[in-house]
Every structure is written in C-alpha cells, then in structure tokens.
Amino acid sequence: MNVDLHCHSTASDGLLAPRDVVARAAANGVEILSLTDHDDTSGLAEARAEAESRSLRFVDGVEISVTWRTITVHVVGLRIDPESSALRDGLQSIRQGRATRAEKIAEGLSAAGVPGSLAGAKRFADNPQLISRAHFARYLVEAGRASDVKSVFQRYLVKDTPGHVAHRWAALGDAVAWIRESGGTAVVAHPGRYKLTKTEMRELLGEFKALGGAGIEVVTGSHTPDQYLEYARLARELGLLASRGSDYHGKGESHADLGALPPLPEGLKPVWHDW
Ligand code: AMP
Ligand code: MN
Ligand code: MN
Ligand code: MN
C-alpha cells in the first residue's frame, strides 16, 4: 500500500495548491494521502474535494510546531477534525506567534542590510495567516542574496545568523491534547532531524507517549536509509506506531517526491493499521 502522510501545500510553505498536491500524489500512485500543512488546516477542504474525484483516500492532517525543552519539534496530527475548537484555537495562537516572529526576522535582516524582507516574504506567502521562514528564504533568493533556498537558510535564517529569532512554539502536551481532542492521532515528525542525544530522544519519545502520543515517522524524506532502521528499532522498542511521509514541499525544495519513498521496514505496526 502506497501511503504518504506528510506533505505541504500553499496553505503553508508548499509550492503547489492543495488540489495540485492531491493530483500529483494520485499520479504517483499514492493510495492514502494526508495533507499536513504547518499550523494551519485551511487547505484540507480543497484537498479532500479533489481526492473525492480521484481514486485516493484522503486523511485530514496538520503539522504542529512545538518547543520541547530548547528545541523545535514537529508533531503531525492525523485524522484530525479541523472544526474542533481546541485545535482551531491552538493553531490560531501559533499563527499569531508566527506573525510576531516574522516582524522580528525582518528587523534582524534589516539591521544586517537586507531591507523590505517582510513585504518580500508576504509576496511568497499564499496564506497571509501563515508566514514561514521558507517564504523569507524564497524572497532572499529572488533578491539575489544566495543562489538557492538551502544556502539562504545557512546564511540568514538559522542560529547565529541575522534572521534568526528565538521563538517559543506550542508546548508538547498542548499539541498532543489538541490533536487528541479533535479525534486525531499524534505522530512525531522526522525524529532524526532533531539534534538530541540518544538519551534525550528516548526522553522526548517517552514523554510524548505518556502524553498520549501514538507514533513516529520512520520513513520520511528527512531520514537516511540507516535512520529508517534506527527509528524502526526505536518504534518497536517503545511500542510506537510507525508512519511514512515524504514531507513534500514542491519541486526543488524536497528530498522526496509524493509517494516515492520505500515502504516501512518489517515488523512495525503502521499508524494506518486500523483505518
Ligand atoms: P518555520 O516553521 O517558519 O521555522 O520554517 C521551517 C520550514 O522551513 C521547514 O518546514 C522547511 O520547509 C523549511 N526549512 C527549514 N530548514 C531548511 C533548510 N535548511 N533548507 C531548506 N528549507 C528549510
Ligand atoms: Mn515546511
Ligand atoms: Mn517538519
Ligand atoms: Mn513538514
């Protein structure tokens, strides 16, 4: 079964409209798809309508930005109810935080001799409610500050660079609670991306599970094949469900295309086992 439970549209920082994400997934042979835009569910209705006109099952999703201890962790919610008030209010508060952060990012860039980046980033943001560093990155590339999004991040948008802003996202317990209250399943996105020791990773996943979290992404565009195996072992050991998702954002901005990753390793319980 070709299942892709993590990707982005223009409702957050993806390059394709929700309907075009679904069309591309269908063309690539995806059988179950979830659209998981950052901190926003406004693309789901369009994606679902497109999926209904195709032979593809659609699952409502979201990727919530969380601060755990000092690091940013992403938690994917699957089979959520986007109308749930706890979830809606929670996501709304994160988006407000994004707006304030965007102003600070622009101030930092301005002080470093890069003016006008807030207006520039907003031109790249289809959803004015959702300003991401990815939109700043696209503007900075357009302004000739670097040749591609990846190098722009390294020079302008990560720690110890002019556009870096320390930001506090949602608490892990809140994100898991919003997902669960909306009837959804919580999954830690791309665990291999977090700069944690082995002990800290177990602490994160232990805490997540105790809070009601259910799974982790094992096969994701952010993992190497060695990490597929490493996180498969951890999922088995900690009794967590396993997910698979490309994290597709669009051409030139993703490691993996929709539905193109290998299947889950053997001996795991897929997060979709009882769907
Ligand atoms: P934000 O949630 O606004 O901090 O933006 C994070 C988003 O920026 C991620 O979801 C990716 O889409 C993108 N991103 C983060 N780091 C990089 C990087 N080094 N190169 C390219 N894109 C990145
Ligand atoms: Mn993104
Ligand atoms: Mn993520
Ligand atoms: Mn993502």
Tab-separated table of C-alpha atoms and ligand atoms in Angstrom:
chain	number	residue	atom	x	y	z
A	1	MET	CA	0.000	0.000	0.000
A	2	ASN	CA	1.387	3.404	-1.000
A	3	VAL	CA	0.715	5.715	1.941
A	4	ASP	CA	2.004	9.286	2.247
A	5	LEU	CA	1.034	11.010	5.485
A	6	HIS	CA	3.106	14.193	5.418
A	7	CYS	CA	3.198	16.938	2.803
A	8	HIS	CA	2.610	20.661	2.305
A	9	SER	CA	0.580	22.969	0.081
A	10	THR	CA	0.313	26.723	-0.439
A	11	ALA	CA	-1.811	26.787	2.731
A	12	SER	CA	1.613	26.781	4.462
A	13	ASP	CA	5.018	26.680	2.786
A	14	GLY	CA	4.431	24.223	-0.059
A	15	LEU	CA	4.627	25.333	-3.677
A	16	LEU	CA	1.512	23.548	-5.017
A	17	ALA	CA	-2.135	24.369	-4.329
A	18	PRO	CA	-3.918	21.697	-2.244
A	19	ARG	CA	-5.736	20.287	-5.292
A	20	ASP	CA	-2.446	20.043	-7.190
A	21	VAL	CA	-0.774	18.202	-4.300
A	22	VAL	CA	-3.568	15.627	-4.448
A	23	ALA	CA	-3.355	15.349	-8.250
A	24	ARG	CA	0.382	14.786	-8.059
A	25	ALA	CA	0.012	12.201	-5.296
A	26	ALA	CA	-2.622	10.345	-7.338
A	27	ALA	CA	-0.392	10.408	-10.425
A	28	ASN	CA	2.436	8.978	-8.298
A	29	GLY	CA	0.248	6.088	-7.131
A	30	VAL	CA	-0.483	7.226	-3.580
A	31	GLU	CA	-3.480	5.346	-2.147
A	32	ILE	CA	-3.836	7.110	1.212
A	33	LEU	CA	-2.729	10.743	1.468
A	34	SER	CA	-2.681	13.251	4.301
A	35	LEU	CA	-2.029	16.952	3.748
A	36	THR	CA	-0.196	18.248	6.824
A	37	ASP	CA	0.372	21.967	6.462
A	38	HIS	CA	2.258	23.767	9.217
A	39	ASP	CA	-0.088	25.070	11.935
A	40	ASP	CA	-2.996	25.506	9.508
A	41	THR	CA	-5.876	23.423	8.182
A	42	SER	CA	-7.231	25.808	5.536
A	43	GLY	CA	-6.098	23.613	2.623
A	44	LEU	CA	-7.911	20.467	3.729
A	45	ALA	CA	-11.354	21.114	2.230
A	46	GLU	CA	-9.941	21.732	-1.244
A	47	ALA	CA	-7.641	18.708	-0.985
A	48	ARG	CA	-10.468	16.455	0.193
A	49	ALA	CA	-12.744	17.573	-2.648
A	50	GLU	CA	-10.000	16.818	-5.184
A	51	ALA	CA	-9.323	13.418	-3.606
A	52	GLU	CA	-13.018	12.522	-3.830
A	53	SER	CA	-12.900	12.932	-7.604
A	54	ARG	CA	-9.951	10.521	-7.753
A	55	SER	CA	-9.239	7.001	-6.550
A	56	LEU	CA	-7.362	8.132	-3.492
A	57	ARG	CA	-8.241	8.144	0.165
A	58	PHE	CA	-7.703	11.453	1.956
A	59	VAL	CA	-6.982	11.966	5.641
A	60	ASP	CA	-7.177	15.379	7.340
A	61	GLY	CA	-3.816	16.324	8.829
A	62	VAL	CA	-1.693	19.107	10.290
A	63	GLU	CA	1.950	19.568	11.354
A	64	ILE	CA	2.140	21.456	14.642
A	65	SER	CA	5.216	23.468	15.662
A	66	VAL	CA	6.260	22.647	19.229
A	67	THR	CA	9.044	23.726	21.560
A	68	TRP	CA	10.316	20.855	23.684
A	69	ARG	CA	12.979	21.955	26.189
A	70	THR	CA	15.028	24.246	23.933
A	71	ILE	CA	14.430	22.699	20.527
A	72	THR	CA	11.717	22.892	17.886
A	73	VAL	CA	9.895	19.600	17.361
A	74	HIS	CA	7.140	18.988	14.816
A	75	VAL	CA	4.110	16.881	15.718
A	76	VAL	CA	1.873	15.613	12.937
A	77	GLY	CA	-1.828	15.140	13.702
A	78	LEU	CA	-3.619	12.599	11.507
A	79	ARG	CA	-7.383	12.087	11.108
A	80	ILE	CA	-7.962	15.300	12.993
A	81	ASP	CA	-11.210	17.225	12.927
A	82	PRO	CA	-10.276	20.687	11.607
A	83	GLU	CA	-13.500	22.071	13.123
A	84	SER	CA	-12.531	21.086	16.672
A	85	SER	CA	-12.410	24.295	18.700
A	86	ALA	CA	-9.443	23.302	20.880
A	87	LEU	CA	-7.386	22.541	17.777
A	88	ARG	CA	-8.559	25.630	15.913
A	89	ASP	CA	-7.781	27.959	18.803
A	90	GLY	CA	-4.394	26.334	19.367
A	91	LEU	CA	-3.366	26.652	15.730
A	92	GLN	CA	-4.641	30.228	15.644
A	93	SER	CA	-2.388	31.138	18.566
A	94	ILE	CA	0.640	29.582	16.845
A	95	ARG	CA	-0.078	31.562	13.675
A	96	GLN	CA	-0.267	34.777	15.706
A	97	GLY	CA	3.149	33.911	17.123
A	98	ARG	CA	4.395	33.423	13.569
A	99	ALA	CA	3.255	36.929	12.617
A	100	THR	CA	5.196	38.475	15.516
A	101	ARG	CA	8.226	36.317	14.755
A	102	ALA	CA	8.128	37.385	11.096
A	103	GLU	CA	8.405	41.045	12.142
A	104	LYS	CA	11.432	40.214	14.284
A	105	ILE	CA	13.053	38.206	11.491
A	106	ALA	CA	12.612	41.190	9.176
A	107	GLU	CA	14.130	43.541	11.778
A	108	GLY	CA	17.177	41.310	12.081
A	109	LEU	CA	17.612	41.121	8.349
A	110	SER	CA	17.119	44.861	8.003
A	111	ALA	CA	19.820	45.547	10.599
A	112	ALA	CA	22.130	43.344	8.514
A	113	GLY	CA	21.472	45.416	5.395
A	114	VAL	CA	18.577	43.466	3.901
A	115	PRO	CA	15.552	45.783	3.920
A	116	GLY	CA	11.982	45.014	2.900
A	117	SER	CA	12.024	41.315	3.680
A	118	LEU	CA	8.652	41.212	5.470
A	119	ALA	CA	6.826	42.585	2.428
A	120	GLY	CA	9.010	40.343	0.273
A	121	ALA	CA	8.205	37.205	2.255
A	122	LYS	CA	4.496	38.061	2.255
A	123	ARG	CA	4.523	38.140	-1.551
A	124	PHE	CA	5.572	34.474	-1.464
A	125	ALA	CA	3.006	33.507	1.157
A	126	ASP	CA	-0.287	32.448	-0.375
A	127	ASN	CA	-1.883	32.267	3.062
A	128	PRO	CA	-1.333	35.647	4.801
A	129	GLN	CA	-2.032	33.893	8.124
A	130	LEU	CA	0.958	31.632	7.741
A	131	ILE	CA	4.374	33.237	7.293
A	132	SER	CA	7.218	30.737	7.361
A	133	ARG	CA	10.965	31.072	7.133
A	134	ALA	CA	10.554	29.291	3.796
A	135	HIS	CA	8.803	32.418	2.458
A	136	PHE	CA	11.672	34.616	3.664
A	137	ALA	CA	14.083	32.199	2.021
A	138	ARG	CA	12.307	32.410	-1.332
A	139	TYR	CA	12.324	36.208	-1.172
A	140	LEU	CA	16.045	36.278	-0.284
A	141	VAL	CA	16.828	34.045	-3.270
A	142	GLU	CA	14.781	36.330	-5.524
A	143	ALA	CA	16.657	39.338	-4.103
A	144	GLY	CA	19.930	37.653	-5.120
A	145	ARG	CA	21.212	37.073	-1.565
A	146	ALA	CA	22.071	33.441	-2.320
A	147	SER	CA	21.616	31.041	-5.185
A	148	ASP	CA	19.165	28.652	-3.561
A	149	VAL	CA	16.876	28.218	-0.572
A	150	LYS	CA	19.252	25.863	1.205
A	151	SER	CA	22.185	28.268	1.223
A	152	VAL	CA	19.917	31.179	2.138
A	153	PHE	CA	18.883	29.264	5.262
A	154	GLN	CA	22.503	28.654	6.234
A	155	ARG	CA	23.431	32.320	5.774
A	156	TYR	CA	20.345	34.160	7.016
A	157	LEU	CA	17.777	32.063	8.830
A	158	VAL	CA	19.430	29.643	11.248
A	159	LYS	CA	21.063	30.175	14.650
A	160	ASP	CA	23.877	32.759	14.720
A	161	THR	CA	22.700	34.456	11.522
A	162	PRO	CA	20.923	37.841	11.092
A	163	GLY	CA	17.413	36.483	10.565
A	164	HIS	CA	17.425	34.059	13.482
A	165	VAL	CA	14.812	34.674	16.153
A	166	ALA	CA	14.454	32.510	19.240
A	167	HIS	CA	10.802	31.548	19.307
A	168	ARG	CA	8.607	29.620	21.692
A	169	TRP	CA	6.094	27.404	19.851
A	170	ALA	CA	3.322	25.325	21.451
A	171	ALA	CA	4.029	23.028	24.402
A	172	LEU	CA	4.297	19.322	23.521
A	173	GLY	CA	1.434	18.427	25.873
A	174	ASP	CA	-0.835	21.080	24.348
A	175	ALA	CA	-0.172	19.971	20.764
A	176	VAL	CA	-0.871	16.312	21.618
A	177	ALA	CA	-4.002	17.292	23.572
A	178	TRP	CA	-5.400	19.415	20.707
A	179	ILE	CA	-4.852	16.555	18.261
A	180	ARG	CA	-6.451	14.006	20.574
A	181	GLU	CA	-9.369	16.246	21.483
A	182	SER	CA	-10.098	16.575	17.776
A	183	GLY	CA	-10.173	12.782	17.447
A	184	GLY	CA	-6.769	12.546	15.783
A	185	THR	CA	-3.571	10.541	16.212
A	186	ALA	CA	-0.324	12.306	17.167
A	187	VAL	CA	2.947	11.371	15.435
A	188	VAL	CA	6.423	12.838	15.984
A	189	ALA	CA	7.618	14.101	12.604
A	190	HIS	CA	11.102	13.304	11.279
A	191	PRO	CA	12.694	12.425	14.656
A	192	GLY	CA	16.111	12.020	13.031
A	193	ARG	CA	16.237	15.748	12.346
A	194	TYR	CA	16.391	16.832	15.978
A	195	LYS	CA	19.773	17.470	17.489
A	196	LEU	CA	19.314	15.219	20.511
A	197	THR	CA	21.471	12.617	22.210
A	198	LYS	CA	20.163	9.046	22.276
A	199	THR	CA	19.081	9.575	25.888
A	200	GLU	CA	17.283	12.827	25.094
A	201	MET	CA	15.495	11.185	22.136
A	202	ARG	CA	14.191	8.469	24.446
A	203	GLU	CA	13.112	11.127	26.939
A	204	LEU	CA	11.253	13.026	24.211
A	205	LEU	CA	9.503	9.912	22.906
A	206	GLY	CA	8.763	8.633	26.418
A	207	GLU	CA	7.203	11.956	27.382
A	208	PHE	CA	5.306	12.075	24.087
A	209	LYS	CA	3.874	8.620	24.662
A	210	ALA	CA	2.944	9.403	28.264
A	211	LEU	CA	1.068	12.480	26.994
A	212	GLY	CA	-0.963	10.294	24.641
A	213	GLY	CA	1.222	10.436	21.519
A	214	ALA	CA	0.915	7.344	19.341
A	215	GLY	CA	3.635	7.136	16.720
A	216	ILE	CA	6.758	8.385	14.977
A	217	GLU	CA	7.721	8.865	11.379
A	218	VAL	CA	10.102	6.096	10.429
A	219	VAL	CA	10.285	6.536	6.656
A	220	THR	CA	10.421	10.257	5.850
A	221	GLY	CA	12.156	12.429	3.288
A	222	SER	CA	14.282	13.755	6.170
A	223	HIS	CA	15.782	10.359	7.093
A	224	THR	CA	18.639	8.417	5.561
A	225	PRO	CA	18.097	4.678	4.944
A	226	ASP	CA	20.142	3.994	8.102
A	227	GLN	CA	17.742	6.207	10.029
A	228	TYR	CA	14.758	4.209	8.688
A	229	LEU	CA	16.236	1.237	10.525
A	230	GLU	CA	17.264	3.186	13.608
A	231	TYR	CA	13.774	4.634	14.115
A	232	ALA	CA	12.121	1.338	13.203
A	233	ARG	CA	14.014	-0.232	16.103
A	234	LEU	CA	13.006	2.586	18.426
A	235	ALA	CA	9.339	2.327	17.391
A	236	ARG	CA	9.320	-1.424	18.104
A	237	GLU	CA	11.136	-0.996	21.386
A	238	LEU	CA	8.955	1.851	22.676
A	239	GLY	CA	5.707	0.426	21.339
A	240	LEU	CA	5.023	3.305	18.970
A	241	LEU	CA	3.147	3.141	15.669
A	242	ALA	CA	5.162	3.838	12.524
A	243	SER	CA	4.365	6.426	9.872
A	244	ARG	CA	5.590	7.158	6.375
A	245	GLY	CA	5.574	10.593	4.758
A	246	SER	CA	7.540	12.381	2.069
A	247	ASP	CA	7.345	15.899	3.603
A	248	TYR	CA	6.974	17.065	0.007
A	249	HIS	CA	7.002	20.874	-0.387
A	250	GLY	CA	7.421	21.153	-4.157
A	251	LYS	CA	9.956	20.817	-6.915
A	252	GLY	CA	13.463	21.771	-5.838
A	253	GLU	CA	12.548	22.086	-2.135
A	254	SER	CA	12.128	18.449	-1.105
A	255	HIS	CA	14.207	15.357	-0.577
A	256	ALA	CA	11.416	13.048	-1.694
A	257	ASP	CA	8.504	13.202	-4.106
A	258	LEU	CA	4.970	12.273	-3.058
A	259	GLY	CA	4.606	8.518	-2.584
A	260	ALA	CA	8.156	7.851	-3.739
A	261	LEU	CA	9.826	6.644	-0.538
A	262	PRO	CA	10.444	2.955	0.258
A	263	PRO	CA	7.866	1.036	2.322
A	264	LEU	CA	8.128	0.746	6.107
A	265	PRO	CA	10.671	-1.801	7.365
A	266	GLU	CA	9.271	-5.154	8.526
A	267	GLY	CA	7.835	-5.807	11.962
A	268	LEU	CA	6.219	-2.419	12.569
A	269	LYS	CA	2.640	-1.508	13.275
A	270	PRO	CA	1.699	1.146	10.697
A	271	VAL	CA	-0.193	4.153	12.018
A	272	TRP	CA	-2.892	3.320	9.411
A	273	HIS	CA	-3.297	-0.305	10.640
A	274	ASP	CA	-6.898	0.210	11.820
A	275	TRP	CA	-8.106	2.878	9.359
B	1	AMP	P1	9.404	27.767	10.136
B	1	AMP	O1	8.425	26.722	10.595
B	1	AMP	O2	8.756	29.039	9.706
B	1	AMP	O3	10.554	27.967	11.078
B	1	AMP	O4	10.032	27.217	8.784
B	1	AMP	C1	10.527	25.944	8.714
B	1	AMP	C2	10.408	25.454	7.287
B	1	AMP	O5	11.469	25.960	6.513
B	1	AMP	C3	10.531	23.944	7.218
B	1	AMP	O6	9.266	23.349	7.343
B	1	AMP	C4	11.094	23.735	5.851
B	1	AMP	O7	10.053	23.781	4.910
B	1	AMP	C5	11.969	24.957	5.651
B	1	AMP	N1	13.384	24.731	6.019
B	1	AMP	C6	13.894	24.674	7.257
B	1	AMP	N2	15.239	24.499	7.220
B	1	AMP	C7	15.565	24.469	5.920
B	1	AMP	C8	16.809	24.321	5.214
B	1	AMP	N3	17.978	24.206	5.856
B	1	AMP	N4	16.760	24.331	3.878
B	1	AMP	C9	15.586	24.458	3.232
B	1	AMP	N5	14.402	24.598	3.832
B	1	AMP	C10	14.383	24.602	5.161
B	2	MN	MN	7.952	23.399	5.682
B	3	MN	MN	8.655	19.425	9.836
B	4	MN	MN	6.639	19.050	7.041
